[in-house]
Coordinates of C-alpha atoms in Angstrom, one line a residue:
Chain A
M16 CA 64.6 37.6 24.1
K17 CA 66.0 39.6 26.8
L18 CA 64.5 36.8 29.2
Y19 CA 66.1 34.1 27.3
L20 CA 69.4 35.7 27.4
R21 CA 69.1 36.4 31.1
D22 CA 67.9 32.8 31.4
Q23 CA 70.8 31.4 29.7
A24 CA 73.5 33.8 31.1
P25 CA 75.1 31.3 33.7
L26 CA 75.3 28.7 30.8
I27 CA 77.0 31.4 28.5
A28 CA 79.4 32.4 31.2
L29 CA 80.3 28.5 32.0
Y30 CA 81.1 28.0 28.4
I31 CA 83.3 31.1 27.9
L32 CA 85.1 30.0 31.3
Q33 CA 85.5 26.7 29.9
L34 CA 87.0 27.7 26.7
F35 CA 89.5 30.0 28.2
L36 CA 90.5 27.1 30.7
I37 CA 91.0 24.5 28.0
T38 CA 93.1 27.0 26.0
L39 CA 95.1 27.7 28.9
V40 CA 95.7 24.0 29.9
Y41 CA 97.0 23.4 26.3
R42 CA 99.1 26.6 26.7
L43 CA 100.8 25.6 29.7
D44 CA 101.6 22.1 28.2
G45 CA 103.7 23.8 25.7
Y46 CA 101.3 24.3 22.7
R47 CA 101.9 27.8 21.3
N48 CA 100.0 27.8 18.1
A49 CA 97.6 30.8 18.8
E50 CA 95.8 30.6 15.4
V51 CA 94.8 27.3 15.7
S52 CA 93.7 27.9 19.1
L53 CA 91.6 30.9 18.0
Y54 CA 90.2 28.8 15.0
A55 CA 88.9 26.0 17.5
A56 CA 87.4 28.7 19.9
L57 CA 85.6 30.1 16.9
L58 CA 84.2 26.9 15.6
S59 CA 83.1 26.0 19.2
S60 CA 81.6 29.4 19.8
C61 CA 79.7 29.3 16.5
L62 CA 78.4 25.8 17.6
F63 CA 77.4 27.1 20.9
A64 CA 75.7 30.4 19.3
G65 CA 73.9 28.0 16.9
Y66 CA 72.7 25.7 19.6
L67 CA 71.5 28.9 21.5
L68 CA 69.5 30.3 18.6
I69 CA 67.9 27.0 17.9
R70 CA 66.9 26.5 21.3
Y71 CA 65.4 30.2 21.5
W72 CA 63.5 29.7 18.4
R73 CA 62.0 26.4 19.5
N74 CA 60.8 28.1 22.8
R75 CA 60.2 31.8 21.5
T76 CA 56.6 32.0 22.2
F77 CA 57.3 30.2 25.6
Y78 CA 59.5 33.2 26.5
A79 CA 57.2 35.6 24.8
R80 CA 54.5 34.4 27.1
L81 CA 56.4 34.7 30.2
S82 CA 57.7 38.1 29.5
A83 CA 54.3 39.6 27.8
P84 CA 52.7 41.9 30.4
S85 CA 49.2 40.0 31.7
P86 CA 47.8 38.3 28.4
T87 CA 44.0 37.5 28.3
T88 CA 43.1 34.1 29.5
E89 CA 42.4 32.9 26.0
E90 CA 45.6 33.8 24.6
L91 CA 47.4 32.0 27.7
L92 CA 45.4 28.9 26.7
N93 CA 46.7 29.1 23.1
N94 CA 49.8 26.8 22.7
K95 CA 51.3 25.9 19.4
Q96 CA 54.5 24.6 20.6
Q97 CA 55.6 21.2 21.4
T98 CA 58.8 21.6 23.3
P99 CA 58.7 19.9 26.9
L100 CA 59.0 23.2 28.9
S101 CA 56.2 24.8 26.7
L102 CA 54.1 21.8 27.0
S103 CA 54.5 21.3 30.8
L104 CA 53.8 25.2 31.3
H105 CA 50.5 24.7 29.0
R106 CA 49.5 21.8 31.3
L107 CA 49.9 23.9 34.4
I108 CA 48.4 27.0 33.2
K109 CA 45.3 24.8 32.1
G110 CA 45.1 22.8 35.1
Q111 CA 45.2 26.0 37.4
Y112 CA 42.4 27.8 35.2
R113 CA 40.2 24.7 35.4
R114 CA 40.3 24.6 39.1
Y115 CA 40.0 28.3 39.3
Q116 CA 36.9 28.1 37.2
T117 CA 35.5 25.2 39.0
E118 CA 35.9 27.2 42.2
L119 CA 34.1 30.3 40.5
Q120 CA 31.4 28.1 39.2
Q121 CA 30.9 26.7 42.9
Y122 CA 30.7 30.4 44.3
K123 CA 28.5 31.6 41.8
H124 CA 26.1 28.7 42.1
K125 CA 26.2 29.5 45.9
L126 CA 25.5 32.8 45.5
D127 CA 22.6 32.2 43.1
S128 CA 21.0 29.6 45.5
H129 CA 21.3 32.2 48.4
I130 CA 19.6 34.8 46.5
Q131 CA 17.1 32.3 45.5
F132 CA 16.7 31.2 49.1
I133 CA 16.3 34.9 50.1
N134 CA 13.8 35.5 47.5
Q135 CA 11.5 32.3 48.6
W136 CA 12.0 33.2 52.2
V137 CA 10.8 36.6 51.8
H138 CA 7.9 35.7 49.9
Q139 CA 7.0 33.0 52.4
M140 CA 7.2 35.5 55.2
K141 CA 4.8 37.6 53.5
T142 CA 2.0 35.0 54.1
P143 CA 2.0 35.4 57.9
V144 CA 2.1 39.3 57.5
S145 CA -1.0 39.1 55.2
V146 CA -2.6 37.1 58.0
I147 CA -1.9 39.5 60.6
H148 CA -2.7 42.5 58.3
L149 CA -6.2 41.0 57.9
I150 CA -6.8 40.0 61.2
I151 CA -6.1 43.7 62.6
Q152 CA -7.6 45.4 59.7
H153 CA -10.9 46.0 61.2
Q154 CA -9.6 46.8 64.6
D155 CA -9.5 50.3 66.0
K156 CA -7.8 49.8 69.6
P157 CA -4.5 51.5 70.2
E158 CA -2.8 48.0 70.7
F159 CA -3.9 46.9 67.2
T160 CA -2.8 50.3 65.6
A161 CA 0.6 49.7 67.3
I162 CA 0.7 46.2 65.9
G163 CA -0.1 47.7 62.4
D164 CA 2.7 50.2 62.9
E165 CA 5.2 47.3 63.7
L166 CA 3.7 45.1 60.7
D167 CA 4.4 48.2 58.4
R168 CA 8.1 48.2 59.5
L169 CA 8.3 44.5 59.0
R170 CA 6.9 44.8 55.7
K171 CA 9.5 47.4 54.9
G172 CA 12.4 45.5 56.1
L173 CA 11.2 42.6 54.0
D174 CA 11.1 44.7 50.9
M175 CA 14.6 46.0 51.6
V176 CA 16.1 42.5 51.8
L177 CA 14.4 41.6 48.8
Y178 CA 15.4 44.4 46.5
T179 CA 18.8 44.5 47.8
A180 CA 19.1 40.7 46.8
R181 CA 17.5 41.4 43.2
L182 CA 19.9 44.5 42.6
D183 CA 22.5 42.0 41.2
T184 CA 20.0 40.3 38.6
F185 CA 18.3 43.8 37.7
E186 CA 18.2 43.2 34.2
K187 CA 16.2 40.1 34.5
D188 CA 13.5 41.7 36.7
F189 CA 13.1 45.0 35.0
Y190 CA 9.8 45.9 33.0
V191 CA 9.8 49.3 31.6
E192 CA 6.7 51.0 30.6
E193 CA 5.2 54.4 30.3
L194 CA 4.2 55.8 33.5
D195 CA 2.4 59.0 34.6
L196 CA 4.6 60.4 37.4
E197 CA 2.0 62.1 39.3
Q198 CA 0.1 58.7 39.4
V199 CA 3.1 57.1 40.7
V200 CA 3.7 59.7 43.5
R201 CA 0.0 59.4 44.4
S202 CA -0.2 55.6 44.7
V203 CA 3.4 55.8 46.9
T204 CA 1.9 58.3 49.3
S205 CA -1.4 56.4 49.5
S206 CA 0.5 53.1 50.2
Q207 CA 2.5 55.0 53.1
R208 CA -0.7 56.9 54.3
R209 CA -0.4 55.0 57.8
L210 CA 3.1 56.4 58.2
F211 CA 1.9 60.0 57.2
I212 CA -1.1 59.7 59.6
R213 CA 0.8 58.6 62.5
S214 CA 3.5 61.0 62.1
R215 CA 1.1 63.9 61.7
I216 CA 2.9 64.9 58.8
F217 CA 1.1 65.2 55.4
P218 CA 2.4 65.2 51.8
V219 CA 1.3 68.1 49.3
I220 CA 1.6 67.0 45.7
E221 CA 2.2 69.8 43.3
F222 CA 2.3 69.2 39.5
E223 CA 2.2 71.9 36.8
R224 CA 1.0 69.4 34.0
P225 CA 1.1 65.7 33.6
L226 CA 4.5 64.3 33.0
R227 CA 4.9 61.1 31.2
I228 CA 8.1 59.1 32.1
T229 CA 9.6 55.8 31.1
S230 CA 10.4 53.7 34.0
D231 CA 9.8 50.5 35.9
E232 CA 6.8 51.1 38.2
K233 CA 7.7 48.6 41.0
W234 CA 11.3 49.8 41.4
L235 CA 10.2 53.4 41.0
S236 CA 8.0 52.8 43.9
F237 CA 10.5 51.3 46.1
V238 CA 12.9 54.2 45.3
M239 CA 10.0 56.8 46.3
T240 CA 8.9 54.8 49.4
Q241 CA 12.7 54.9 50.6
L242 CA 12.7 58.6 49.9
V243 CA 9.3 59.2 51.7
T244 CA 10.2 57.1 54.6
N245 CA 13.4 58.9 55.3
A246 CA 11.6 62.2 54.9
V247 CA 8.8 61.6 57.2
R248 CA 11.4 59.9 59.8
Y249 CA 13.6 63.0 59.7
S250 CA 10.8 65.4 60.2
A251 CA 8.7 63.7 62.8
G252 CA 8.4 65.3 66.1
E253 CA 6.9 68.5 65.1
E254 CA 3.3 68.8 63.8
H255 CA 2.0 70.6 60.6
R256 CA 5.2 69.9 58.8
Q257 CA 4.8 69.1 55.4
I258 CA 6.3 66.9 52.6
R259 CA 6.4 68.5 49.2
F260 CA 6.4 66.5 46.0
R261 CA 6.9 68.8 43.3
G262 CA 6.9 67.9 39.6
Y263 CA 7.9 70.1 36.7
Q264 CA 9.7 70.1 33.4
S265 CA 13.3 71.4 33.0
G266 CA 14.4 71.2 29.5
S267 CA 14.0 67.8 28.1
E268 CA 13.8 66.5 31.6
A269 CA 10.9 65.6 33.9
V270 CA 12.1 66.4 37.6
L271 CA 10.6 65.5 40.9
D272 CA 11.6 67.3 43.9
I273 CA 10.8 65.4 47.2
Q274 CA 11.2 68.2 50.0
D275 CA 10.9 67.8 53.5
E276 CA 11.3 70.4 56.4
G277 CA 13.1 68.0 58.7
I278 CA 16.6 68.3 60.5
G279 CA 18.5 68.3 57.2
I280 CA 21.9 66.5 56.6
P281 CA 25.1 67.7 58.0
Q282 CA 27.3 69.2 55.0
G283 CA 30.2 67.0 56.0
D284 CA 28.0 63.7 55.6
L285 CA 26.4 65.1 52.2
P286 CA 29.1 63.7 49.8
R287 CA 28.9 60.2 51.4
V288 CA 25.0 59.7 51.9
F289 CA 25.0 57.5 48.6
D290 CA 27.7 55.1 50.1
P291 CA 26.4 51.7 51.2
Y292 CA 26.2 51.2 55.1
F293 CA 26.7 55.2 55.6
T294 CA 24.7 56.2 58.4
G295 CA 26.4 59.5 59.1
E296 CA 25.4 61.7 62.1
N297 CA 21.8 61.4 61.8
G298 CA 22.0 57.7 61.4
R299 CA 23.4 57.8 65.0
L300 CA 20.6 59.9 66.3
Y301 CA 17.6 57.7 64.8
Q302 CA 17.8 54.0 65.3
E303 CA 16.3 52.5 62.4
S304 CA 19.1 53.7 59.9
T305 CA 20.7 50.7 58.0
G306 CA 22.5 53.1 55.7
M307 CA 21.2 51.1 52.9
G308 CA 18.2 53.1 51.6
L309 CA 19.8 56.1 49.8
Y310 CA 22.4 53.6 48.6
L311 CA 19.7 51.4 46.9
V312 CA 18.0 54.7 45.7
Q313 CA 21.1 55.7 43.6
Q314 CA 21.9 52.1 42.3
I315 CA 18.5 51.5 41.2
C316 CA 18.1 55.2 39.7
S317 CA 21.4 54.9 38.0
R318 CA 20.3 51.5 36.6
M319 CA 17.1 52.9 35.2
G320 CA 19.0 55.8 33.7
H321 CA 17.3 58.4 36.2
G322 CA 19.6 61.2 37.8
V323 CA 19.2 61.5 41.4
E324 CA 20.5 64.4 43.4
I325 CA 20.5 65.6 47.2
E326 CA 20.4 69.1 48.5
S327 CA 20.2 69.6 52.3
E328 CA 20.5 72.4 54.9
E329 CA 21.0 71.6 58.7
G330 CA 17.8 72.5 60.5
R331 CA 15.9 73.5 57.3
G332 CA 15.3 70.4 55.4
T333 CA 16.3 67.9 52.7
T334 CA 15.5 68.1 49.1
V335 CA 16.0 65.1 47.0
R336 CA 15.5 65.7 43.2
I337 CA 15.0 62.6 40.7
K338 CA 15.4 63.5 37.0
F339 CA 13.9 61.7 34.4
K340 CA 14.0 61.5 30.5
L341 CA 10.7 63.2 29.3
T342 CA 8.9 60.8 27.1
N343 CA 8.2 62.5 23.9
V344 CA 4.4 63.0 23.3
Chain B
M6 CA -25.3 32.4 45.4
F7 CA -21.9 32.6 43.7
K8 CA -19.4 30.1 44.5
I9 CA -15.7 30.5 45.0
F10 CA -13.0 28.0 45.2
I11 CA -10.0 29.0 47.2
V12 CA -6.6 27.2 46.5
E13 CA -4.2 28.6 49.3
D14 CA -1.9 26.5 51.6
D15 CA -2.1 28.8 54.6
K16 CA -5.0 27.8 56.7
K17 CA -5.3 31.1 58.5
L18 CA -5.3 33.0 55.5
V19 CA -8.1 30.8 54.0
S20 CA -10.2 31.0 57.1
L21 CA -10.1 34.7 57.5
L22 CA -11.1 35.1 53.7
E23 CA -13.8 32.8 53.9
E24 CA -15.3 34.6 56.9
H25 CA -15.0 37.7 55.1
L26 CA -16.5 36.5 51.9
H27 CA -19.5 34.9 53.6
K28 CA -20.4 38.4 55.1
F29 CA -20.8 39.0 51.2
E30 CA -22.9 36.2 50.8
Y31 CA -20.5 34.2 48.8
D32 CA -20.2 30.3 49.3
T33 CA -16.8 29.0 49.6
R34 CA -14.7 25.9 49.4
S35 CA -11.2 25.5 50.1
V36 CA -8.7 22.8 49.1
T37 CA -7.2 20.4 51.7
D38 CA -5.8 17.7 49.6
F39 CA -3.3 19.7 47.2
A40 CA -2.7 16.7 45.0
A41 CA -6.5 16.5 44.3
V42 CA -7.2 20.3 43.2
L43 CA -8.8 19.3 39.9
S44 CA -11.4 16.8 41.3
D45 CA -12.5 19.3 44.0
F46 CA -12.8 21.8 41.3
R47 CA -14.9 19.6 39.0
S48 CA -17.1 18.4 42.2
Y49 CA -17.6 22.1 43.3
D50 CA -17.9 23.4 40.0
P51 CA -17.3 27.2 41.1
H52 CA -17.9 30.5 39.5
L53 CA -14.5 31.9 40.5
V54 CA -11.1 30.4 41.6
L55 CA -8.5 32.1 44.1
L56 CA -5.4 30.5 43.4
D57 CA -2.1 30.9 45.2
I58 CA 1.1 30.6 43.3
N59 CA 3.5 28.7 46.0
L60 CA 1.5 25.4 46.5
P61 CA 2.9 21.9 47.7
K62 CA 3.4 19.4 44.9
Y63 CA 2.6 21.5 41.9
D64 CA 2.7 25.3 41.7
G65 CA -0.5 27.7 41.0
Y66 CA 0.8 28.0 37.3
Y67 CA 0.3 24.4 36.8
W68 CA -3.4 24.2 38.4
C69 CA -4.1 27.1 36.3
R70 CA -3.5 25.7 33.1
Q71 CA -5.2 22.6 34.4
I72 CA -8.5 24.5 35.3
R73 CA -8.4 26.2 32.1
G74 CA -8.7 23.0 30.4
L75 CA -12.0 22.4 32.0
S76 CA -13.4 25.9 32.4
T77 CA -13.2 29.7 31.4
C78 CA -14.2 30.8 35.1
P79 CA -12.6 33.6 36.3
I80 CA -9.3 33.0 38.1
I81 CA -7.6 35.3 40.5
F82 CA -3.9 34.7 41.4
I83 CA -2.9 35.5 45.1
S84 CA 0.8 35.8 45.5
A85 CA 3.5 37.6 47.4
R86 CA 5.4 38.4 44.2
E87 CA 4.7 41.8 43.1
G88 CA 6.7 42.0 40.0
K89 CA 5.4 42.7 36.6
M90 CA 7.1 39.7 35.3
D91 CA 5.3 37.6 37.7
Q92 CA 2.0 39.2 37.0
V93 CA 2.6 38.8 33.2
M94 CA 3.3 35.1 33.7
A95 CA 0.3 34.6 35.6
L96 CA -1.8 36.3 33.0
E97 CA -0.1 34.3 30.2
N98 CA -1.1 31.0 32.2
G99 CA -4.6 32.0 31.9
A100 CA -5.3 33.9 34.8
D101 CA -7.8 36.9 34.9
D102 CA -6.3 39.1 37.7
Y103 CA -3.8 39.3 40.4
L104 CA -3.9 40.0 44.0
T105 CA -0.5 40.8 45.9
K106 CA 0.0 39.7 49.4
P107 CA -0.4 41.5 51.8
F108 CA -3.8 42.7 50.6
D109 CA -6.9 44.5 51.9
Y110 CA -10.4 42.9 52.4
E111 CA -11.7 45.7 50.3
I112 CA -9.3 45.0 47.4
A113 CA -10.0 41.4 47.4
V114 CA -13.9 41.7 47.5
A115 CA -13.4 44.6 44.8
K116 CA -11.6 42.2 42.3
I117 CA -14.0 39.3 43.2
S118 CA -16.9 41.1 42.4
S119 CA -15.6 42.9 39.3
Q120 CA -14.4 39.6 37.8
L121 CA -17.9 38.0 38.6
R122 CA -19.6 41.0 37.1
R123 CA -17.4 40.6 33.9
A124 CA -18.1 36.9 33.6
Y125 CA -21.6 36.5 34.5
G126 CA -23.3 40.1 33.8
S127 CA -24.5 42.8 35.8
Y128 CA -26.9 41.1 38.2
A129 CA -23.7 40.3 40.0
A130 CA -23.2 43.4 41.1
S131 CA -26.6 43.9 43.1
Q132 CA -25.5 41.1 45.3
Q133 CA -22.9 43.3 47.1
T134 CA -25.0 46.4 47.8
R135 CA -24.3 47.2 51.5
S136 CA -26.0 49.1 54.0
V137 CA -25.7 49.9 57.5
T138 CA -28.6 50.4 59.8
V139 CA -28.8 51.7 63.2
S140 CA -31.9 52.5 65.1
G141 CA -33.8 53.3 61.7
L142 CA -31.1 55.5 60.4
T143 CA -29.8 53.7 57.3
L144 CA -26.6 54.3 55.2
D145 CA -26.6 53.0 51.7
V146 CA -22.9 52.4 51.3
D147 CA -23.0 52.1 47.5
R148 CA -25.5 54.5 46.4
L149 CA -24.5 57.1 49.0
Y150 CA -27.8 57.8 50.5
L151 CA -28.6 58.3 54.3
T152 CA -32.3 57.7 55.1
L153 CA -34.4 58.1 58.3
N154 CA -38.1 58.0 58.6
G155 CA -38.7 58.3 55.0
Q156 CA -36.4 61.4 54.6
K157 CA -33.3 61.1 52.5
V158 CA -30.1 63.0 52.0
E159 CA -27.3 62.6 49.6
L160 CA -23.8 62.1 50.8
S161 CA -20.2 62.4 49.2
H162 CA -18.3 59.5 48.7
T163 CA -16.0 60.7 51.8
E164 CA -19.0 61.5 54.1
A165 CA -20.4 58.1 53.5
K166 CA -17.1 56.4 54.4
I167 CA -16.9 58.6 57.7
L168 CA -20.4 57.6 58.7
E169 CA -19.8 53.8 57.8
E170 CA -17.2 53.9 60.2
L171 CA -19.0 55.6 62.9
L172 CA -22.2 53.6 62.3
T173 CA -20.7 50.3 62.4
R174 CA -18.7 51.1 65.5
Q175 CA -21.6 53.3 67.2
E176 CA -21.1 54.3 70.8
Q177 CA -17.5 53.3 70.6
V178 CA -14.7 56.1 69.8
V179 CA -13.5 56.0 66.4
S180 CA -9.8 57.2 66.2
R181 CA -8.7 60.1 64.0
D182 CA -6.2 57.9 62.5
R183 CA -8.5 55.4 61.4
L184 CA -10.9 57.9 59.7
L185 CA -8.0 59.6 58.0
D186 CA -6.7 56.4 56.8
R187 CA -10.4 55.5 55.5
I188 CA -10.9 58.6 53.5
W189 CA -7.3 59.1 52.1
D190 CA -7.8 57.9 48.9
D191 CA -10.7 60.2 47.8
Q192 CA -8.7 63.2 48.8
S193 CA -5.9 64.9 46.7
F194 CA -5.0 66.5 49.7
V195 CA -5.3 65.3 53.3
D196 CA -4.2 66.7 56.5
D197 CA -5.5 67.1 60.0
N198 CA -7.9 69.8 58.9
T199 CA -9.8 68.1 56.2
L200 CA -11.1 65.3 58.6
N201 CA -12.6 68.6 61.0
V202 CA -14.0 69.7 57.7
Y203 CA -15.6 66.4 56.7
V204 CA -16.9 65.8 60.1
T205 CA -18.7 69.3 60.3
R206 CA -20.3 68.5 56.7
V207 CA -21.4 65.0 58.3
R208 CA -23.0 66.7 61.1
K209 CA -24.7 69.1 59.0
K210 CA -26.2 66.2 56.6
L211 CA -27.5 64.6 60.0
S212 CA -29.2 67.8 61.2
G213 CA -30.8 67.9 57.8
L214 CA -32.5 64.7 58.8
G215 CA -33.4 66.2 62.4
V216 CA -30.5 64.5 64.2
Q217 CA -28.7 66.8 66.5
D218 CA -25.4 66.4 68.2
A219 CA -25.3 62.7 67.4
V220 CA -21.5 62.8 66.5
Q221 CA -19.3 63.9 69.5
T222 CA -15.7 65.1 69.5
V223 CA -13.5 63.0 72.0
R224 CA -10.8 65.2 72.7
G225 CA -7.3 64.0 71.6
Q226 CA -8.8 60.7 70.4
G227 CA -11.5 61.0 67.8
Y228 CA -15.4 60.8 67.2
R229 CA -18.3 58.9 68.8
L230 CA -21.5 58.3 67.1
L231 CA -24.6 58.2 69.7
P232 CA -27.8 57.0 68.4
N233 CA -29.8 59.9 70.1
W234 CA -32.6 60.0 67.4
E235 CA -35.9 58.5 67.4
D236 CA -37.1 55.7 65.3
E237 CA -40.5 56.4 64.1
A238 CA -40.9 53.5 61.9

């Protein structure tokens, strides 16, 4: 109503002015009967008010729609009135909405085919990786060991690309089952054994008792591989360091601590380590940081409903803690 | 002799696989025309099929269903897709097992022989008993025995692996890293000392057969086996 009145204000002003003007002209001409003049003004005003009211009534949803705070798209597309203004507004909105939808669909399609391309490409790259892996498998010369190390890096890089691309379609790619936590830890440390051996850092696995958790093995293994790679990378350089995997029960939760004796994370960087592309001071010291590792860890864990925390002291080491809901036995 | 049919479009991978499988006395044939997989299968009539998923023309799932129409022989998928859903899909299409790229020779051979054993009975297992012999010293890798001149000692799994590595590369230096890599899976806890302990045990077993100082330490690098024993046979 307010918007309508504001919209019609010039017309109302014009009308009142006209009324005065006409009355004035008659008056100057010598016509002095005020009563008749007032009566004529009243009749005319009533007519005008009637016009305003009818017009408002016919266009009320049009105005309501214009002044309502951001209605949903469906409400916006729902038109019952047949006045020209209302109809053309409806056409305008509908046209814009269609265009915007088409554009959105195009981008969605582009994104989908991009993800599909990445998926396919990474899988294709795994064939040459397998071939190199098989060629060097039974070789023990330092050159081949070096090629093997680089091959491991390639594999990790490929996995990182694959898992990052899949994060958006996580729900389609998720297979939950009951797992033995220690088993998962052991298979991850075993698959990363070259990394451990090369860095002369060895894992210690301590479990008080078997812990059954519910998770997706593939994603969880990826998370642990990221954490293990970080732990080894930031502990390398000194021998006889260990990486401790401690599994224990805390209330209704199964907890896994991955504790290294590495360089630690500066206090100032701690709150931001889970941000994407954040590398911090350590990232600048060590070249391989992409800033994606811990971000992916946190994203994946939160999607699987696991908690993840990080504690660190510079020079003393870092502990990453993953909390699982314990499966009732 | 077991016949293995390999359907994989990467020629290099196929040749490496075939070379390795021939060492275990498997007969192999690989597909060259990916439109005629089925007729190749019919003419070769294999005991086991290794099947890639990403293939030209039709995918592995398709061929798996086609082969299942003809035969119940074990089919093992080879694929880069490691997801559970992909594996479930493979099994639903009639596969028996699943091998994820990149894989080790050992895992490939283990899966093949276990499928053959399951499908064709236990005599399949006898085919792959491996042994390494150097100047009369014989290591039975699967039964964990070491024999020289009629004398026999038992070995642990880890000791056998170390000896296998040293014997197949006699007179060469085998790096610590490689030995650690080999014994990793058997141990709940591995570090640098673990290897020292096991090498000491291997030396003790060898001296039990009268072999002294055959395993030499090469400082900073690894170990070397010199066949300094006498073969009386």
